[in-house]
Amino acid sequence: MSEQASVLVAEGEELQETVGVSGTGILPSHAVRELVRAKAIQGVEDIALDQVQPASIDLRLGNTAYRMRASFLPGSRATVEDKIRDFGMHAIDISDGAVLEVGCIYIVPLLEYLALPARVWGLANPKSSTGRIDVLTRLITDYAEVFDKVKEGYHGRLYAEIAPRTFSVVVRKGSKLSQLRLRRGSDTMSAAMHHRLQEEFRLVDRDLDKKGPFKGIPLTVDLHGEATEGLLGFRARQHADLLDVGKVGFYDPLDYWEPIFASAHRHLILNPGDFYILASREAVNVPPQYAAEMVAYDTLIGEFRVHYAGFFDPGFGYAESGGAGSRAVLEVRSHEVPFLVEEN
């Protein structure tokens, strides 16, 4: 598990500079709003003010979900509509709410569409509320060869692939399951820059191994639970009731989650196919002028997926804003085989 940081475009830059040929970085909220005003980001319905987050924009589901025979990428010669026509099974009107079932794959055209300037591109991720109920949500564009990436200067529609893994969910037009982070230029920082930021801002509350094999800053799982009376996290219950994504704070968590407590052995064995909510041992600080992401999957450390929702907003847990760092929430699923998680 590793965190990567990227600098934000400076607050004072105008739109012309923000989307021009100079400078690199993630576009913050003021630049995203400028793109909306310039109609580089548009919607079938007007973009709402609350969609724009500190370093991303929330994406809304449209009226219709298409049940698909299989997941797909359209490839360089096809649009998403081409694939829906070839491999769609039936359409579902979700205007007033409909159930998306576990084990099924759906494509939903989003209300937003793009006409991005040159050198501006994007990466999408599920919102944290989506990842934590184990709903695999990926962005697809026309002619895409990878998920969750919007190419530089893209003009066209956006689509969400939705595949509930543990809980069947109720969604409707306007539901916000994913978010788009827009960038200009390069998206990565060097290892040396990460270490300089660690020295200046204390990104995590431990020292870094400068000779480690990871890109970015590795995070580890808390197996002590000292701050939570031994509670390490939760494992999702099988065959639970529906979850309506629009009913925030409505459900009893214990109807859907089984608590996991620390053991004397200080290890945890992940069952194949089970879904876990865990926490990082490290407290994370993201300086206000930076944004960060967590890598979703790293084959170097095991056959499991970590963290659907990989975006950290600027200022997350930032100590100089009054915080002492915040733990990262990890959404974890082991694939194929049991996997041992232990200290170090």
Coordinates of C-alpha atoms in Angstrom, one line a residue:
M1 CA 0.0 0.0 0.0
S2 CA 1.6 3.3 -1.0
E3 CA 0.6 6.9 -1.1
Q4 CA 1.6 9.1 -4.0
A5 CA 1.3 12.9 -3.9
S6 CA 1.0 15.5 -6.6
V7 CA 1.2 19.3 -6.3
L8 CA -1.9 21.4 -7.0
V9 CA -2.1 24.2 -9.5
A10 CA -1.6 27.5 -7.6
E11 CA -4.7 29.3 -6.4
G12 CA -3.8 32.5 -8.2
E13 CA -3.6 31.1 -11.7
E14 CA -6.2 32.1 -14.3
L15 CA -8.0 29.5 -16.5
Q16 CA -5.9 30.4 -19.5
E17 CA -2.8 29.4 -17.6
T18 CA -4.4 26.6 -15.8
V19 CA -5.2 24.7 -19.0
G20 CA -2.3 26.1 -21.0
V21 CA 1.1 24.6 -21.8
S22 CA 3.0 25.7 -18.7
G23 CA 3.1 24.0 -15.3
T24 CA 1.8 20.7 -14.1
G25 CA -0.4 19.4 -11.3
I26 CA -3.8 18.4 -10.2
L27 CA -6.5 21.0 -10.8
P28 CA -8.0 22.3 -7.5
S29 CA -11.6 23.4 -7.1
H30 CA -11.2 27.0 -8.5
A31 CA -9.7 25.6 -11.7
V32 CA -12.5 22.9 -12.0
R33 CA -15.1 25.6 -11.6
E34 CA -13.4 27.6 -14.4
L35 CA -13.6 24.5 -16.6
V36 CA -17.3 24.3 -15.9
R37 CA -17.8 28.0 -16.7
A38 CA -15.8 27.4 -19.9
K39 CA -18.0 24.4 -20.8
A40 CA -15.0 22.1 -20.8
I41 CA -17.1 20.2 -18.2
Q42 CA -20.8 20.1 -19.0
G43 CA -23.8 18.2 -17.9
V44 CA -27.1 17.0 -19.3
E45 CA -28.3 18.9 -16.2
D46 CA -26.4 21.8 -14.8
I47 CA -23.4 21.0 -12.7
A48 CA -24.3 21.5 -9.0
L49 CA -22.1 23.5 -6.7
D50 CA -21.7 20.7 -4.3
Q51 CA -20.2 18.4 -7.0
V52 CA -16.9 20.3 -7.0
Q53 CA -14.6 19.0 -4.3
P54 CA -11.2 20.4 -3.2
A55 CA -9.4 18.6 -5.9
S56 CA -12.0 16.6 -7.9
I57 CA -15.6 16.7 -9.2
D58 CA -18.3 14.2 -8.3
L59 CA -19.9 12.4 -11.2
R60 CA -23.7 11.7 -11.3
L61 CA -25.5 8.7 -12.7
G62 CA -28.0 9.2 -15.6
N63 CA -31.5 7.8 -16.1
T64 CA -30.6 4.3 -17.4
A65 CA -28.5 1.3 -16.4
Y66 CA -27.7 -1.4 -18.9
R67 CA -27.2 -4.9 -17.7
M68 CA -24.2 -6.3 -19.5
R69 CA -23.1 -9.8 -20.4
A70 CA -19.5 -9.0 -19.4
S71 CA -17.2 -6.2 -18.4
F72 CA -15.4 -4.6 -21.3
L73 CA -13.2 -1.8 -22.6
P74 CA -14.3 -0.4 -26.0
G75 CA -10.7 -0.3 -27.4
S76 CA -9.4 2.2 -29.9
R77 CA -12.1 1.4 -32.6
A78 CA -15.3 1.4 -30.7
T79 CA -17.5 3.6 -28.5
V80 CA -19.2 2.5 -25.3
E81 CA -22.6 2.7 -27.1
D82 CA -21.2 0.2 -29.6
K83 CA -20.5 -2.3 -26.9
I84 CA -23.8 -1.7 -25.1
R85 CA -25.5 -2.5 -28.4
D86 CA -23.5 -5.6 -28.9
F87 CA -23.4 -7.0 -25.3
G88 CA -26.2 -5.3 -23.4
M89 CA -28.9 -7.6 -22.1
H90 CA -31.6 -5.1 -21.0
A91 CA -32.1 -1.5 -19.9
I92 CA -33.3 -0.5 -16.5
D93 CA -34.9 2.8 -15.7
I94 CA -33.2 4.1 -12.6
S95 CA -34.8 7.6 -12.6
D96 CA -36.7 6.9 -9.3
G97 CA -34.4 4.2 -8.0
A98 CA -33.6 0.6 -9.0
V99 CA -31.7 -2.3 -7.6
L100 CA -28.3 -3.3 -8.9
E101 CA -27.6 -6.9 -7.9
V102 CA -24.4 -8.6 -6.6
G103 CA -22.6 -10.5 -9.3
C104 CA -24.0 -8.4 -12.2
I105 CA -22.3 -5.8 -14.3
Y106 CA -24.0 -2.6 -15.3
I107 CA -23.1 0.4 -17.6
V108 CA -24.7 3.7 -16.7
P109 CA -24.2 6.8 -18.9
L110 CA -23.3 9.7 -16.6
L111 CA -24.9 13.1 -16.7
E112 CA -21.5 14.8 -17.2
Y113 CA -19.5 15.0 -20.5
L114 CA -16.2 16.6 -21.3
A115 CA -14.5 18.9 -23.9
L116 CA -11.1 19.1 -22.2
P117 CA -8.4 21.5 -23.3
A118 CA -5.1 20.1 -24.6
R119 CA -2.8 18.7 -21.9
V120 CA -5.6 18.3 -19.4
W121 CA -6.5 14.7 -18.6
G122 CA -8.0 12.9 -15.7
L123 CA -8.2 9.8 -13.4
A124 CA -11.3 8.6 -11.7
N125 CA -11.9 6.7 -8.5
P126 CA -15.0 5.5 -6.6
K127 CA -16.0 7.9 -3.8
S128 CA -15.1 6.7 -0.4
S129 CA -18.7 5.9 0.4
T130 CA -18.9 3.6 -2.7
G131 CA -15.6 1.8 -2.0
R132 CA -16.6 1.1 1.6
I133 CA -19.7 -0.9 0.5
D134 CA -17.7 -2.9 -2.0
V135 CA -19.3 -1.6 -5.2
L136 CA -16.7 -1.8 -7.9
T137 CA -17.2 1.4 -10.0
R138 CA -15.0 2.3 -12.9
L139 CA -15.1 5.1 -15.4
I140 CA -15.1 4.3 -19.1
T141 CA -14.8 6.7 -22.1
D142 CA -15.3 6.1 -25.8
Y143 CA -12.3 4.4 -27.4
A144 CA -10.7 3.7 -24.0
E145 CA -8.1 1.0 -23.6
V146 CA -7.9 1.4 -19.8
F147 CA -10.4 2.0 -17.0
D148 CA -10.6 5.2 -15.0
K149 CA -8.5 7.3 -17.3
V150 CA -9.6 10.2 -19.4
K151 CA -7.1 11.0 -22.1
E152 CA -5.7 14.5 -22.8
G153 CA -8.1 16.8 -24.6
Y154 CA -10.9 14.2 -24.4
H155 CA -14.2 15.3 -26.0
G156 CA -17.2 13.0 -25.3
R157 CA -19.5 11.1 -22.9
L158 CA -18.6 9.4 -19.7
Y159 CA -19.9 6.1 -18.5
A160 CA -19.7 4.2 -15.2
E161 CA -19.3 0.5 -15.0
I162 CA -20.9 -0.7 -11.8
A163 CA -20.5 -4.2 -10.3
P164 CA -21.7 -4.7 -6.7
R165 CA -19.5 -7.3 -5.0
T166 CA -20.9 -7.8 -1.5
F167 CA -24.2 -5.9 -1.1
S168 CA -26.9 -5.3 -3.7
V169 CA -27.6 -1.6 -3.9
V170 CA -30.3 0.9 -4.8
V171 CA -29.2 3.7 -7.0
R172 CA -31.0 6.4 -8.9
K173 CA -30.5 9.3 -11.3
G174 CA -28.1 11.7 -9.7
S175 CA -26.4 9.2 -7.4
K176 CA -22.7 10.0 -7.0
L177 CA -20.6 6.9 -7.0
S178 CA -17.4 8.1 -8.5
Q179 CA -15.2 11.2 -8.8
L180 CA -12.9 12.6 -11.4
R181 CA -9.5 14.3 -10.6
L182 CA -8.3 16.4 -13.5
R183 CA -4.6 17.1 -14.1
R184 CA -2.3 19.0 -16.4
G185 CA 0.9 17.4 -17.5
S186 CA 2.7 14.7 -15.5
D187 CA 1.0 12.8 -12.6
T188 CA 3.9 11.5 -10.6
M189 CA 6.5 12.8 -8.2
S190 CA 10.0 11.4 -7.7
A191 CA 11.1 9.3 -4.7
A192 CA 13.4 12.1 -3.8
M193 CA 10.6 14.6 -3.8
H194 CA 8.5 12.3 -1.5
H195 CA 11.4 12.2 1.0
R196 CA 11.8 16.0 0.9
L197 CA 8.1 16.4 1.6
Q198 CA 8.3 13.9 4.4
E199 CA 11.1 15.9 6.0
E200 CA 9.3 19.2 5.6
F201 CA 5.7 18.2 6.4
R202 CA 5.9 14.7 8.1
L203 CA 3.5 13.1 5.6
V204 CA 3.3 10.0 7.8
D205 CA 4.2 9.6 11.5
R206 CA 7.3 7.4 11.0
D207 CA 10.6 7.5 9.3
L208 CA 10.8 6.3 5.7
D209 CA 13.2 3.7 4.3
K210 CA 15.0 5.5 1.5
K211 CA 16.1 2.2 0.0
G212 CA 12.7 0.5 0.0
P213 CA 11.3 -1.2 -3.1
F214 CA 8.1 1.0 -3.2
K215 CA 7.2 4.0 -5.3
G216 CA 5.6 6.5 -3.1
I217 CA 5.1 6.1 0.7
P218 CA 4.2 2.6 1.9
L219 CA 1.4 2.3 4.5
T220 CA 0.9 -0.7 6.8
V221 CA -2.2 -2.2 8.4
D222 CA -2.9 -1.4 12.1
L223 CA -2.9 -4.8 13.9
H224 CA -3.0 -3.3 17.4
G225 CA -6.1 -1.3 17.6
E226 CA -4.7 0.7 20.6
A227 CA -6.8 3.8 19.9
T228 CA -10.0 1.7 19.3
E229 CA -10.0 -0.7 22.3
G230 CA -8.6 -3.5 20.1
L231 CA -11.0 -3.0 17.2
L232 CA -9.1 -3.4 13.9
G233 CA -11.9 -3.1 11.5
F234 CA -14.8 -5.0 10.0
R235 CA -15.6 -7.9 7.7
A236 CA -18.6 -7.6 5.5
R237 CA -21.5 -10.0 6.3
Q238 CA -22.7 -12.3 3.5
H239 CA -26.3 -12.2 2.2
A240 CA -27.2 -8.9 3.9
D241 CA -30.1 -6.7 3.0
L242 CA -30.2 -4.1 0.3
L243 CA -28.3 -0.8 0.8
D244 CA -29.7 2.4 -0.7
V245 CA -26.8 4.6 -1.5
G246 CA -29.0 7.7 -0.9
K247 CA -29.7 6.8 2.7
V248 CA -26.7 8.2 4.5
G249 CA -26.5 7.4 8.3
F250 CA -29.7 5.3 8.0
Y251 CA -28.5 1.7 8.5
D252 CA -27.2 -0.1 11.6
P253 CA -23.6 -1.0 10.6
L254 CA -23.7 -4.3 12.6
D255 CA -26.4 -5.6 10.2
Y256 CA -23.8 -5.4 7.4
W257 CA -20.4 -5.7 9.2
E258 CA -18.8 -8.1 11.6
P259 CA -16.2 -6.5 14.0
I260 CA -12.6 -7.8 13.9
F261 CA -10.5 -7.4 17.1
A262 CA -6.8 -7.7 17.6
S263 CA -5.3 -11.0 18.7
A264 CA -2.3 -11.8 20.8
H265 CA -0.6 -13.1 17.6
R266 CA -0.7 -9.6 16.0
H267 CA -1.7 -11.0 12.6
L268 CA -4.8 -11.3 10.4
I269 CA -5.6 -13.9 7.8
L270 CA -7.7 -12.5 4.9
N271 CA -10.3 -15.1 3.7
P272 CA -10.5 -15.4 -0.1
G273 CA -13.4 -13.4 -1.5
D274 CA -14.2 -11.7 1.8
F275 CA -14.3 -7.9 2.0
Y276 CA -12.6 -6.0 4.9
I277 CA -12.5 -2.4 6.2
L278 CA -9.2 -1.8 8.0
A279 CA -7.1 1.2 9.0
S280 CA -3.5 2.2 8.4
R281 CA -1.2 2.1 11.3
E282 CA 0.3 5.4 10.2
A283 CA -1.4 8.7 10.6
V284 CA -1.3 10.6 7.2
N285 CA -0.8 14.3 6.7
V286 CA -1.4 15.8 3.3
P287 CA -0.3 19.5 3.1
P288 CA -2.9 21.9 1.8
Q289 CA -1.0 22.6 -1.5
Y290 CA -0.8 18.9 -2.4
A291 CA -3.2 16.1 -3.1
A292 CA -2.5 12.4 -2.7
E293 CA -3.7 9.0 -4.0
M294 CA -3.4 5.5 -2.7
V295 CA -2.4 2.7 -5.1
A296 CA -5.3 0.3 -5.4
Y297 CA -3.2 -2.8 -6.2
D298 CA 0.4 -3.8 -6.0
T299 CA 1.4 -7.4 -7.1
L300 CA 4.7 -7.0 -5.2
I301 CA 2.9 -7.3 -1.8
G302 CA 0.3 -9.9 -2.4
E303 CA -2.7 -11.1 -4.4
F304 CA -5.2 -8.7 -3.0
R305 CA -6.8 -5.4 -3.7
V306 CA -6.3 -2.5 -1.3
H307 CA -8.3 0.7 -1.2
Y308 CA -11.0 1.3 -3.9
A309 CA -11.2 5.0 -3.1
G310 CA -7.7 6.3 -3.6
F311 CA -8.1 10.1 -3.4
F312 CA -6.9 12.1 -0.4
D313 CA -8.0 15.7 -0.5
P314 CA -5.6 18.6 0.1
G315 CA -5.2 19.1 3.9
F316 CA -6.2 15.6 4.8
G317 CA -5.2 15.1 8.5
Y318 CA -2.8 18.1 8.2
A319 CA -1.2 18.8 11.5
E320 CA -0.7 22.6 11.0
S321 CA -4.5 22.9 10.5
G322 CA -5.0 21.5 14.0
G323 CA -4.9 17.8 13.3
A324 CA -2.4 15.2 14.3
G325 CA -2.8 13.2 11.1
S326 CA -5.6 10.9 10.2
R327 CA -5.6 7.1 9.6
A328 CA -6.3 6.0 6.1
V329 CA -9.3 3.7 5.7
L330 CA -8.3 0.6 3.7
E331 CA -10.8 -1.5 1.7
V332 CA -9.3 -4.9 1.3
R333 CA -10.2 -8.0 -0.6
S334 CA -8.0 -11.1 -0.9
H335 CA -8.1 -13.0 -4.2
E336 CA -7.9 -16.8 -4.8
V337 CA -6.0 -17.7 -1.6
P338 CA -5.9 -16.9 2.1
F339 CA -3.4 -14.1 2.8
L340 CA -1.5 -13.4 6.0
V341 CA -1.2 -9.8 7.1
E342 CA 1.3 -9.2 9.9
E343 CA 3.6 -6.5 11.3
N344 CA 6.4 -5.5 9.0

